[in-house]
Tab-separated table of C-alpha atoms in Angstrom:
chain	number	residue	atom	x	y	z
A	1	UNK	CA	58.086	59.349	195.131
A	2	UNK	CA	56.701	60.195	191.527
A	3	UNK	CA	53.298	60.411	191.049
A	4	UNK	CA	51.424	61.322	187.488
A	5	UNK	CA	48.685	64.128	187.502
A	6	UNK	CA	46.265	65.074	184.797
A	7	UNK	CA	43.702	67.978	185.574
A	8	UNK	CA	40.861	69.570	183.790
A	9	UNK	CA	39.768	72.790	183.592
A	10	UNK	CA	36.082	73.976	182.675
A	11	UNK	CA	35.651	77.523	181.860
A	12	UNK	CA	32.121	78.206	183.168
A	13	UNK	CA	29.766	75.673	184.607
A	14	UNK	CA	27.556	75.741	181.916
A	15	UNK	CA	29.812	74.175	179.485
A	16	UNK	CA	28.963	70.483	179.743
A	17	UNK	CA	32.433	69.153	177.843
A	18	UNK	CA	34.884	68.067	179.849
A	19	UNK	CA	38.252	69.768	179.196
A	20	UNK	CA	41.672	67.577	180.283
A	21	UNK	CA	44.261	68.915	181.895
A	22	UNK	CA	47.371	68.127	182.886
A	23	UNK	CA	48.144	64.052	183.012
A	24	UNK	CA	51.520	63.558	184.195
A	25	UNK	CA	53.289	60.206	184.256
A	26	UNK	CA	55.484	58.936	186.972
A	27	UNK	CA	58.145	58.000	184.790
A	28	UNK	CA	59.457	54.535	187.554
A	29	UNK	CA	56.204	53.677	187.513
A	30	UNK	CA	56.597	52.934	183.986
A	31	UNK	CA	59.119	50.065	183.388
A	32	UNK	CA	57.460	47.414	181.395
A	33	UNK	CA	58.731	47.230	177.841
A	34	UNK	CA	55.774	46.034	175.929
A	35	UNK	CA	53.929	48.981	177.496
A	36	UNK	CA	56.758	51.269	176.277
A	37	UNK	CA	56.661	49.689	172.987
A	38	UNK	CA	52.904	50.138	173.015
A	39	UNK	CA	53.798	53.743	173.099
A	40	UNK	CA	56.487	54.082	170.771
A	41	UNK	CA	53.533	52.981	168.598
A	42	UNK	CA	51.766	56.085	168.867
A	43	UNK	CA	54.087	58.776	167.823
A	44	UNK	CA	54.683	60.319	164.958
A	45	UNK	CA	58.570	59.708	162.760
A	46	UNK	CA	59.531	63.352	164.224
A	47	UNK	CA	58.615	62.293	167.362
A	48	UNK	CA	60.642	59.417	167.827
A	49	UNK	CA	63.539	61.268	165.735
A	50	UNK	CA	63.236	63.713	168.967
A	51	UNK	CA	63.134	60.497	171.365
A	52	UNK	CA	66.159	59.171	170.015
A	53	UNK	CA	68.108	62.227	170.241
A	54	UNK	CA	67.932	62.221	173.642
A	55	UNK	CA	70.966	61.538	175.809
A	56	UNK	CA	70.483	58.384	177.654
A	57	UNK	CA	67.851	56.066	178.727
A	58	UNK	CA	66.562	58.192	181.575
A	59	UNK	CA	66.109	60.916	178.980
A	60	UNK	CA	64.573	59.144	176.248
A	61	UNK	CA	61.938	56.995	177.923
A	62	UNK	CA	60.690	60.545	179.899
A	63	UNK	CA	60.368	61.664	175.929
A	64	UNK	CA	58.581	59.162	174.770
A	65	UNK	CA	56.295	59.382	178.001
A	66	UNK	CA	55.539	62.994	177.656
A	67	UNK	CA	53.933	62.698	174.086
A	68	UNK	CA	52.036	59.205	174.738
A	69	UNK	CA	50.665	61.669	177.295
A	70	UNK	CA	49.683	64.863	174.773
A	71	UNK	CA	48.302	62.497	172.249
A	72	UNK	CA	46.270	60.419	174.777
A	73	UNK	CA	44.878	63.093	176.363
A	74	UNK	CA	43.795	65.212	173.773
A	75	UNK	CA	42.498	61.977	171.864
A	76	UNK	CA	40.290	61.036	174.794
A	77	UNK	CA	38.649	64.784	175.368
A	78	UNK	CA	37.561	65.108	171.813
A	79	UNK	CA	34.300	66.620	171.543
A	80	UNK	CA	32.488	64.722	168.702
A	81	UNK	CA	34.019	61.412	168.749
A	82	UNK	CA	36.544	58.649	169.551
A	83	UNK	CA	39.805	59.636	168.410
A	84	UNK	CA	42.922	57.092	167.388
A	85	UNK	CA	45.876	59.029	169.412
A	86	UNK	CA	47.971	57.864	166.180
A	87	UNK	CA	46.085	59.654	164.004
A	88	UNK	CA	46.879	63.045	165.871
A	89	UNK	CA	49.088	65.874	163.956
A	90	UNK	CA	50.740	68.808	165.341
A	91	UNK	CA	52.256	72.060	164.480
A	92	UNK	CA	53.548	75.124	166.078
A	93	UNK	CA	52.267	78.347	166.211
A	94	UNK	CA	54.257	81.373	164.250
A	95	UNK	CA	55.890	81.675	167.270
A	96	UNK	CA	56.730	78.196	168.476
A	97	UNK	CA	54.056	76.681	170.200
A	98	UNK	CA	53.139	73.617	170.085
A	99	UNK	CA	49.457	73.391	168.992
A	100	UNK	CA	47.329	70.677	167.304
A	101	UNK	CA	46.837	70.562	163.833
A	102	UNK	CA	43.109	69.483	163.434
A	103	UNK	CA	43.517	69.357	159.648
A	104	UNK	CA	39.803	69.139	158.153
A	105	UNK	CA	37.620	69.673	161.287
A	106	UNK	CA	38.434	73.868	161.645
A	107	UNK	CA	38.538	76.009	164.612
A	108	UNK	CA	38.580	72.729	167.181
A	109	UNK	CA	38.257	74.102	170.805
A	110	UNK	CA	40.881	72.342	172.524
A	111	UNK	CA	44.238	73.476	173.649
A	112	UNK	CA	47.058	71.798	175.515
A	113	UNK	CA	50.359	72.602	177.138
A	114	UNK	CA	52.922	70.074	178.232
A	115	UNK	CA	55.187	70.530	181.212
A	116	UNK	CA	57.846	67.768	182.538
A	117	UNK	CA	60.533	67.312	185.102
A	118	UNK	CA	62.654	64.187	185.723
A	119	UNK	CA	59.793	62.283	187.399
A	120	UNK	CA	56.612	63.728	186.687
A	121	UNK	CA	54.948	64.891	183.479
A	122	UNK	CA	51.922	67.062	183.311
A	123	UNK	CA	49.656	67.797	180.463
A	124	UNK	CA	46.941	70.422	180.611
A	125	UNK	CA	43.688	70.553	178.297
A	126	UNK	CA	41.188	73.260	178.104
A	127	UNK	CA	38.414	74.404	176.090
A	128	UNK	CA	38.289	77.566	174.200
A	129	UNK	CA	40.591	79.454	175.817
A	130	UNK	CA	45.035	79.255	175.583
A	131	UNK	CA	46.873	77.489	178.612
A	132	UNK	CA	50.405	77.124	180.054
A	133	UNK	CA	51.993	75.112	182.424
A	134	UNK	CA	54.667	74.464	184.434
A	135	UNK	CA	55.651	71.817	186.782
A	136	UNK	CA	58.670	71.796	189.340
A	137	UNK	CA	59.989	69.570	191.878
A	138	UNK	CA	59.504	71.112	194.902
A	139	UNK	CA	63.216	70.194	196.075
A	140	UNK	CA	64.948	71.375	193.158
A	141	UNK	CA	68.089	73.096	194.157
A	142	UNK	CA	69.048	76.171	192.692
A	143	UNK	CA	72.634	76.379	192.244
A	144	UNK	CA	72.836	80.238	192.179
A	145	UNK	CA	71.794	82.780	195.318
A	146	UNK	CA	68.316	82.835	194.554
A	147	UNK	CA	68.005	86.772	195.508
A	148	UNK	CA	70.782	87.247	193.281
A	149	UNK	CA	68.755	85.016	190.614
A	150	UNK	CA	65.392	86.760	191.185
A	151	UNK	CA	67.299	90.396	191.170
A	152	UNK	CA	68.849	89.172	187.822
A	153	UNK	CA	65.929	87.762	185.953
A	154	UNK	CA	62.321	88.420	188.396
A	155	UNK	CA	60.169	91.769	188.790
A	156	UNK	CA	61.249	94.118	191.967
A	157	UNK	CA	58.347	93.704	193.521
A	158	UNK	CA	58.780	89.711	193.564
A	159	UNK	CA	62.313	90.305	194.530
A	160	UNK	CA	60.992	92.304	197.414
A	161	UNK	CA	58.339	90.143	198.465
A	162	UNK	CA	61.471	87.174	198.225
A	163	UNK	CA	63.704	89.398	200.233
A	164	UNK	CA	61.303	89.431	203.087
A	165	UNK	CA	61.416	85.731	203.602
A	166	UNK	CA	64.635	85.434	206.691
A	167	UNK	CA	63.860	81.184	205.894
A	168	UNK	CA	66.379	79.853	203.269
A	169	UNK	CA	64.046	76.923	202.356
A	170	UNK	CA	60.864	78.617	202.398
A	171	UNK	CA	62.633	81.755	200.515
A	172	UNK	CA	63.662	78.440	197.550
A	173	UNK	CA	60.182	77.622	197.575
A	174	UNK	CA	58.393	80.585	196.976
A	175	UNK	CA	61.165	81.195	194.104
A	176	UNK	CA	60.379	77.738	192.536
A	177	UNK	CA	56.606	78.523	192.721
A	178	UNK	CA	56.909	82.011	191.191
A	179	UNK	CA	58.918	80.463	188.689
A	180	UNK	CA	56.285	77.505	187.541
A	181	UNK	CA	53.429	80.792	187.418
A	182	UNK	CA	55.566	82.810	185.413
A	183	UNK	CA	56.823	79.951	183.055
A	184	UNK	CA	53.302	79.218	182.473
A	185	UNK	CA	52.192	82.381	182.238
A	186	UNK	CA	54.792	82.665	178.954
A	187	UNK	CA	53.585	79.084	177.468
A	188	UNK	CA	49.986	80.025	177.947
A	189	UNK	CA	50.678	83.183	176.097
A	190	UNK	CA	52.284	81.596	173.497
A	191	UNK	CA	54.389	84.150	171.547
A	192	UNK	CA	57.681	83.483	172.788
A	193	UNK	CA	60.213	84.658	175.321
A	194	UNK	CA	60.439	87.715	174.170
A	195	UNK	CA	56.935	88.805	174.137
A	196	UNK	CA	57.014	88.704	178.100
A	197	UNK	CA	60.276	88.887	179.864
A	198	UNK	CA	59.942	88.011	183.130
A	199	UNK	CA	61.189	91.634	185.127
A	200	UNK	CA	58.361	93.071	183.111
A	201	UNK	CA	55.173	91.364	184.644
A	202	UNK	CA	54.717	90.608	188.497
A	203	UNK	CA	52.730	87.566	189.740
A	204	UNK	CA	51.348	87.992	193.191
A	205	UNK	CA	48.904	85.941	195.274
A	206	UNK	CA	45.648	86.989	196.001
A	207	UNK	CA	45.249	87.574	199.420
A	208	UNK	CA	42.760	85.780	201.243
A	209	UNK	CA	42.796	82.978	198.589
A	210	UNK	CA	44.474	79.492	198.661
A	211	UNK	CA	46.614	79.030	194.977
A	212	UNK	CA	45.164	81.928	193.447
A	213	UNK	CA	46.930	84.204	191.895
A	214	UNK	CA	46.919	87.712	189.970
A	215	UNK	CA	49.324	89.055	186.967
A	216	UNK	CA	50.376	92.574	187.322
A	217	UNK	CA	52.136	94.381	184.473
A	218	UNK	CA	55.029	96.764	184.910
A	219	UNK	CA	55.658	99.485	182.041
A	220	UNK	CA	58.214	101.859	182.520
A	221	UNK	CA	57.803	105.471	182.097
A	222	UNK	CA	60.551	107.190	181.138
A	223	UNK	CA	60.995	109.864	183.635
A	224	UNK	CA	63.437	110.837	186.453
A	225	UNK	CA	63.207	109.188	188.865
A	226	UNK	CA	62.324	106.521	186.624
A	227	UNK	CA	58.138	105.781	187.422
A	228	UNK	CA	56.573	102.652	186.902
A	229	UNK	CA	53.126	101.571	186.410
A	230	UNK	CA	51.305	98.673	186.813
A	231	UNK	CA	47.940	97.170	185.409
A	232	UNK	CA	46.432	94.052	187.444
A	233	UNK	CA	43.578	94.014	184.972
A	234	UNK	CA	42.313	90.378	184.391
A	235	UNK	CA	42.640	88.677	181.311
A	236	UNK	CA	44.754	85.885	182.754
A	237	UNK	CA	43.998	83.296	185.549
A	238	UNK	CA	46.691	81.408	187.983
A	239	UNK	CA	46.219	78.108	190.219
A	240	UNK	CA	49.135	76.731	191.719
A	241	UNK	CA	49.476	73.249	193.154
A	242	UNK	CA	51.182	71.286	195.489
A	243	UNK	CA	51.198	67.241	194.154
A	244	UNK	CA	51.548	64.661	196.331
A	245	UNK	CA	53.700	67.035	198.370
A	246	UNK	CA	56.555	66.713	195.702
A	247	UNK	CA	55.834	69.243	192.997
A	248	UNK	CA	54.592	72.521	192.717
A	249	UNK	CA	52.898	72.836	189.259
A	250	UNK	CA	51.231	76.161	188.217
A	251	UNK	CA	48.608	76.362	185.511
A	252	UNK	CA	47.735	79.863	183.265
A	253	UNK	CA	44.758	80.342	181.361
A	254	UNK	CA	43.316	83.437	179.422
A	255	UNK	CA	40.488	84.732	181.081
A	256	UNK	CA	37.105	83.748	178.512
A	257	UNK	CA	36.139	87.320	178.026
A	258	UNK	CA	32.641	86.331	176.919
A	259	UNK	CA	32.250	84.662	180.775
A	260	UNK	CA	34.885	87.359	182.206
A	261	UNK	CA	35.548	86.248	185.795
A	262	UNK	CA	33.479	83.164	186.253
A	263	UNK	CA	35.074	80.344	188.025
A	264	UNK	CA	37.144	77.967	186.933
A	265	UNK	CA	37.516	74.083	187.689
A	266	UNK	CA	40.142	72.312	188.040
A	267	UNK	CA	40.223	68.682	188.139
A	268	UNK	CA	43.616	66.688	188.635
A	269	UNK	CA	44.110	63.366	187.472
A	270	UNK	CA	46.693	60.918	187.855
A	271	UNK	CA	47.474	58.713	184.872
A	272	UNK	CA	49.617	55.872	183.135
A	273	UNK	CA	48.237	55.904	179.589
A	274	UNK	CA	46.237	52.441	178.745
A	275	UNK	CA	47.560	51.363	182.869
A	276	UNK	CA	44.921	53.336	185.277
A	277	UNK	CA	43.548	56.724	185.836
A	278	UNK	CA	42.766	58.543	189.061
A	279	UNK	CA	41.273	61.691	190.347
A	280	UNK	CA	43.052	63.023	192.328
A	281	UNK	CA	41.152	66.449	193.258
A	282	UNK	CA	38.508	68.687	192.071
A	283	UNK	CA	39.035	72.460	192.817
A	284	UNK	CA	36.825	75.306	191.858
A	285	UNK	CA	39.172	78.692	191.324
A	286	UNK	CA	37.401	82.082	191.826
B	1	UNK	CA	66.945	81.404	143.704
B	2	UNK	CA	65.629	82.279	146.884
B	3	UNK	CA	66.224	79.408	149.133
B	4	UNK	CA	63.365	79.707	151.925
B	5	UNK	CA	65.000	78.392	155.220
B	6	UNK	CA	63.841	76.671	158.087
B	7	UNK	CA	62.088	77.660	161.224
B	8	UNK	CA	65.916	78.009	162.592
B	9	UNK	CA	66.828	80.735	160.851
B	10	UNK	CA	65.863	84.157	161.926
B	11	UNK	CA	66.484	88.331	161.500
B	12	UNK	CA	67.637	90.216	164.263
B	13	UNK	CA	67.665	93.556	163.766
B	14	UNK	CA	70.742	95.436	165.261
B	15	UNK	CA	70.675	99.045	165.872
B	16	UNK	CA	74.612	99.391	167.169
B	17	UNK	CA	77.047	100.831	164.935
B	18	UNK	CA	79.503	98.054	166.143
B	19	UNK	CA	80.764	95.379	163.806
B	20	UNK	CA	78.298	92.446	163.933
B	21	UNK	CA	79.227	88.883	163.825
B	22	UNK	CA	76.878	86.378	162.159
B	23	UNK	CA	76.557	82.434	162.805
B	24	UNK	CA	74.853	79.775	160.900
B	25	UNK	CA	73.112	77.636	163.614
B	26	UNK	CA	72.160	75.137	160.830
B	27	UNK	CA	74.856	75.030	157.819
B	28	UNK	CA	72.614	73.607	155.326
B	29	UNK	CA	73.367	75.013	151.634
B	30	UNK	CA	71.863	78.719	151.451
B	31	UNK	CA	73.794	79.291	148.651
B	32	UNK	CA	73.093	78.607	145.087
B	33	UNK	CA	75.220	78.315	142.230
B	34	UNK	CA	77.787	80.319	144.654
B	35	UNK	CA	75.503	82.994	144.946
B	36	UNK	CA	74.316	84.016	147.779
B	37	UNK	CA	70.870	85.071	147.801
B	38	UNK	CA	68.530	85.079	149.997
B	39	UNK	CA	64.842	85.840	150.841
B	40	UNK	CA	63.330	86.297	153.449
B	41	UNK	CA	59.357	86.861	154.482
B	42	UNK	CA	58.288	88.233	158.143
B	43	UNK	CA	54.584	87.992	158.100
B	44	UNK	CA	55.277	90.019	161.372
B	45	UNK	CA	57.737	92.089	163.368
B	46	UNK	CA	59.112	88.990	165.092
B	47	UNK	CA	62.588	89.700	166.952
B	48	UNK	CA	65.140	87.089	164.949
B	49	UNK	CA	68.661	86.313	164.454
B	50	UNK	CA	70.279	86.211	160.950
B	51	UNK	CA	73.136	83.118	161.581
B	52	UNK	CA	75.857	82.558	159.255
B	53	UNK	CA	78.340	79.990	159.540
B	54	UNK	CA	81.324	81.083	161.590
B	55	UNK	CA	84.362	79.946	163.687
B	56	UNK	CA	84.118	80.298	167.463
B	57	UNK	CA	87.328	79.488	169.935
B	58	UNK	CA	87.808	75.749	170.941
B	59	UNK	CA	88.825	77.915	174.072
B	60	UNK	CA	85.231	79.484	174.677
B	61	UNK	CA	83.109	75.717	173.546
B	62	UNK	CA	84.843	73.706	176.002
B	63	UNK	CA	84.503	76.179	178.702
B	64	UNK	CA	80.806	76.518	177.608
B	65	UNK	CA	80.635	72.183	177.399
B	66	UNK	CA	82.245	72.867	181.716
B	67	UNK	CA	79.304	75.089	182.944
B	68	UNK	CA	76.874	73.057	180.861
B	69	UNK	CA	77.778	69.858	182.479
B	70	UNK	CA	78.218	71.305	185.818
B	71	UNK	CA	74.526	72.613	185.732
B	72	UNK	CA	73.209	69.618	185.166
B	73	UNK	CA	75.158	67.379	186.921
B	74	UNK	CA	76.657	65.262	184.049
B	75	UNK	CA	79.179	63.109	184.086
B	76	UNK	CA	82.559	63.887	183.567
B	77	UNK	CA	82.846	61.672	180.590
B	78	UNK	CA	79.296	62.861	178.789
B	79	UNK	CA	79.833	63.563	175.729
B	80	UNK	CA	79.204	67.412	174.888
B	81	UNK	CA	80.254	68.965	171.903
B	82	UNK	CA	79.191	72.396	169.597
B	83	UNK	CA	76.100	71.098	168.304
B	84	UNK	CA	75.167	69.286	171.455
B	85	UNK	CA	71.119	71.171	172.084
B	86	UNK	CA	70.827	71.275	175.987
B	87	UNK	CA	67.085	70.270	175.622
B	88	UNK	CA	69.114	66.522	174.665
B	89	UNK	CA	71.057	66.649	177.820
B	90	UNK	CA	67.756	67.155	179.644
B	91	UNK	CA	67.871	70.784	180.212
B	92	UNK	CA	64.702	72.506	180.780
B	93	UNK	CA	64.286	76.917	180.691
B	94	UNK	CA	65.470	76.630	184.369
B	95	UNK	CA	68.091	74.771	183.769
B	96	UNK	CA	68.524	77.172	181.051
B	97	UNK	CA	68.461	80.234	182.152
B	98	UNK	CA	71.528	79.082	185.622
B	99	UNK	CA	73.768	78.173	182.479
B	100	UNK	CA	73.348	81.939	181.256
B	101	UNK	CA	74.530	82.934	184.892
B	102	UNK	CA	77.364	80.848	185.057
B	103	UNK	CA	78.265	81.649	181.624
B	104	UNK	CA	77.811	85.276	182.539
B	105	UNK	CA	79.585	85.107	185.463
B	106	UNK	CA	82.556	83.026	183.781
B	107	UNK	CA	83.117	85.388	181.178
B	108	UNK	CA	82.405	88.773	182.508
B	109	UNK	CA	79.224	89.654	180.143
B	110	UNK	CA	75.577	90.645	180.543
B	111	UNK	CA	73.367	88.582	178.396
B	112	UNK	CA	69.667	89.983	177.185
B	113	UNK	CA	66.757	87.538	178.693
B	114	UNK	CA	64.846	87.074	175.363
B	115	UNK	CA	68.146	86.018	173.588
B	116	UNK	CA	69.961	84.252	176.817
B	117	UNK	CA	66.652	81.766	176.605
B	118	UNK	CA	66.706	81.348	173.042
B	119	UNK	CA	70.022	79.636	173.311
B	120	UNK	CA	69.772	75.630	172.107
B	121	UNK	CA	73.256	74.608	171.847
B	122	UNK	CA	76.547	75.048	172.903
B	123	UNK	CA	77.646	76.056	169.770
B	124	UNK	CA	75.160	78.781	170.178
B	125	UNK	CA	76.127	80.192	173.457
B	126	UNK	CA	80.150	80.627	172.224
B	127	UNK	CA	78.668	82.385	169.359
B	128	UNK	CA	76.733	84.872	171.616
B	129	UNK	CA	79.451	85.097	174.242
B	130	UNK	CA	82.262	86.082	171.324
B	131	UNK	CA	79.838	88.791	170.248
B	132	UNK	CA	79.471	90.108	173.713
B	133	UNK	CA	82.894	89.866	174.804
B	134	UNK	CA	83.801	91.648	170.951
B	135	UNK	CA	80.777	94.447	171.448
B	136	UNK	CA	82.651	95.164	175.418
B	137	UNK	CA	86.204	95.662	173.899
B	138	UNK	CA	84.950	97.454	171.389
């Protein structure tokens, strides 16, 4: 079953604007041409240079989904007025990113990330501050050992804490979810792969808390024995998800330092662009 | 003339003594009036690759085009070639980063995160898998 998600994320209750998050399409859901053509209508000549590229039908429709879904989102959370989704520009950051290009109105609060598998496609908005995410299905198989995949690429301490679980399934899962939090711990960061390779930070989940999670960083003093030591400051806040029981999707955001560890809400939504939108849940993150 | 290149085109800086093999990941003209010149402007210390054109094995892209299409459960008869970017054939950074390992594994060589993620195309991966295997022997 595919199912489409959007969320939102406010970053203190006293902001009144509500800030999108990730919509995600359930690409069967969406089979009716003139709808598809209705979105082909949207993008940009790069864009659908970078639909057509893709290999296959499959391929290309998910494409063409996953940016009707950035520029319909972002277009509906504008803060001052209606926005045509057309009329949308992008660029990437020195590094990469994606980002939007607001052109004349400067220093425009919103930021997005886009995430997509073969069946769902998530988009996450928020205001002020950067976000990542990532979005897995939950029964992706991994066609290495995934010890020997977490040993290779992972932190020790999540190898460790993946050693410890005897369950071959549940051991996959817990790999697939660290993987969405550290993938969108990179994206929300924005600078690249290199800036953060994934042995050198450790995600871990708080205990005593449902989906919430804490980033701990691992620098290496030289020594012998070799010492390491870690900083679980803040600065950086996890949720992790389980949708409609057949994706995990994790969502980063830089912790507003101006309203340092106030909570964050999360609200999911589950859209077809111009078709129907639902909530789907409503979460407040500590 | 300077020629200013695209966003594909990128320094690495290599602190090895050993020979070091360049690859054009984009062959458009950098060369003017067959002089080579080129400029370049970091407005930071970014990591990058310098890529000029060069030959890899027919050998190492087909066996490259294998593991690709075995990760992602292609068909037989898909069409991969050099300049084929995974991203088209659906890859995402998971997908991504199980190619490294099975290129790694296939061939014998350690590949450096940052750089193993960076890779778009096939052509891309023979390049850095030559270099390895070149910087082992050597």
């Amino acid at each position: 079953m595919r199912i489409s998600v959007m969320s939102q994320m406010q970053r203190s209750f006293s902001i009144d604007l509500p800030s999108l998050i990730p919509l995600q399409l359930p690409s069967h859901e969406v089979k009716s041409t003139s709808l598809l053509k209705r979105y082909s209508q949207l993008l940009s000549p790069i864009e659908k240079d970078g639909v057509d590229q893709m290999r296959g039908d499959e391929l290309k429709k998910n494409a063409l989904l996953a940016r009707t879904l950035v520029r319909t989102t972002i277009s509906r959370y504008q803060t001052n007025k209606e926005v045509d989704p057309r009329s949308l520009m992008f660029k990437k950051n020195v590094y990469g990113k994606p980002e939007v290009d607001w052109q004349n109105c400067n220093n425009q609060p919103l930021h997005f990330n886009i995430s997509h598998t073969d069946s769902l496609i998530a988009c996450g908005v928020t205001v002020h501050v950067p976000v990542g995410i990532d979005v897995e299905d939950k029964e992706r198989k991994i066609k290495h050992d995934v010890l020997a995949f977490a040993k290779r690429f992972y932190s020790a301490d999540e190898v460790n804490v993946l050693a410890t679980i005897l369950d071959p399934e549940v051991q996959r899962k817990e790999f697939i979810k660290l993987w969405t939090l550290k993938e969108a711990y990179v994206k929300a960061l924005g600078k690249g792969f290199s800036a953060a390779p994934f042995n050198t930070f450790t995600i871990q989940s708080m205990p005593g808390t449902e989906g919430a999670y804490n980033l701990c960083k691992t620098s290496e003093v030289t020594a012998d024995p070799p010492e390491e030591t870690k900083k679980c400051n803040g600065g950086w806040k996890f949720a992790l998800f389980d949708l409609a029981d057949s994706h995990y999707a994790a969502v980063c955001t830089e912790d507003d330092q101006a309203n340092e560890g106030a909570p964050t809400k999360i609200i999911v939504r589950k859209t077809i662009p111009f078709v129907e939108d639902q909530l789907i849940s409503e979460r407040i993150f500590l | 003339m300077a020629t200013s290149l695209s966003s594909s085109i990128s320094m690495q800086a290599r602190v090895s003594a050993t020979t070091t093999r360049f690859c054009l990941h984009k062959p458009t003209s950098i060369f003017n009036n067959g002089k080579a010149n080129l400029s370049f402007t970091l407005q930071r210390p970014i990591p990058a690759r310098l890529a000029i054109s060069c030959a890899v094995k027919q050998e190492t892209v087909e066996k490259v085009s294998e593991i690709v299409k075995k990760q992602l459960s292609l068909a037989e008869d898909q069409k991969v070639t050099a300049g084929t970017k995974f991203t088209e054939l659906g890859a995402d950074s998971l997908d991504t980063v199980e190619i490294v390992m099975g290129l790694e594994e296939e061939f014998g060589i350690t590949m450096a995160e940052e750089r193993a993620k960076e890779i778009a195309t096939v052509q891309h991966a023979a390049e850095l898998i030559e270099e390895l295997i070149q910087q082992k022997t050597a």
